[in-house]
């Protein structure tokens, strides 16, 4: 895609002491932990990620 203005956004993560390993584990766990309320509220039976709403950080997506 192209357009105006041209934007380049780069994200990185690191722990408070610059350790990427610790912050990587935290980043990996965030989605499953934030999914708990949706899983608890789901109907009985097998549930896949496609059955659940989009999981984002609090206040990031307004629907």
GROMACS .gro file of N, CA, C and O in nm, residues 38-39 42-52:
model
   52
   38UNK      N    1  -1.333  -1.415   2.762
   38UNK     CA    2  -1.412  -1.460   2.647
   38UNK      C    3  -1.431  -1.611   2.650
   38UNK      O    4  -1.539  -1.661   2.613
   39UNK      N    5  -1.331  -1.686   2.693
   39UNK     CA    6  -1.343  -1.832   2.701
   39UNK      C    7  -1.443  -1.870   2.809
   39UNK      O    8  -1.528  -1.958   2.790
   42UNK      N    9  -1.795  -1.818   2.685
   42UNK     CA   10  -1.835  -1.896   2.567
   42UNK      C   11  -1.932  -2.007   2.604
   42UNK      O   12  -1.939  -2.050   2.720
   43UNK      N   13  -2.004  -2.055   2.502
   43UNK     CA   14  -2.096  -2.167   2.522
   43UNK      C   15  -2.017  -2.292   2.559
   43UNK      O   16  -1.899  -2.303   2.529
   44UNK      N   17  -2.085  -2.387   2.621
   44UNK     CA   18  -2.022  -2.515   2.655
   44UNK      C   19  -1.977  -2.587   2.529
   44UNK      O   20  -2.037  -2.571   2.423
   45UNK      N   21  -1.874  -2.666   2.542
   45UNK     CA   22  -1.824  -2.745   2.429
   45UNK      C   23  -1.690  -2.693   2.381
   45UNK      O   24  -1.627  -2.609   2.444
   46UNK      N   25  -1.649  -2.748   2.266
   46UNK     CA   26  -1.521  -2.707   2.209
   46UNK      C   27  -1.530  -2.567   2.152
   46UNK      O   28  -1.627  -2.533   2.084
   47UNK      N   29  -1.431  -2.486   2.179
   47UNK     CA   30  -1.425  -2.349   2.130
   47UNK      C   31  -1.290  -2.329   2.064
   47UNK      O   32  -1.187  -2.368   2.117
   48UNK      N   33  -1.290  -2.268   1.946
   48UNK     CA   34  -1.164  -2.235   1.879
   48UNK      C   35  -1.146  -2.084   1.880
   48UNK      O   36  -1.239  -2.009   1.916
   49UNK      N   37  -1.033  -2.040   1.837
   49UNK     CA   38  -1.005  -1.896   1.829
   49UNK      C   39  -1.104  -1.827   1.736
   49UNK      O   40  -1.135  -1.709   1.754
   50UNK      N   41  -1.154  -1.899   1.636
   50UNK     CA   42  -1.251  -1.840   1.543
   50UNK      C   43  -1.387  -1.816   1.609
   50UNK      O   44  -1.466  -1.736   1.559
   51UNK      N   45  -1.414  -1.885   1.719
   51UNK     CA   46  -1.540  -1.868   1.792
   51UNK      C   47  -1.535  -1.752   1.890
   51UNK      O   48  -1.639  -1.711   1.942
   52UNK      N   49  -1.419  -1.701   1.916
   52UNK     CA   50  -1.401  -1.596   2.016
   52UNK      C   51  -1.389  -1.460   1.950
   52UNK      O   52  -1.349  -1.449   1.834
   0.00000   0.00000   0.00000
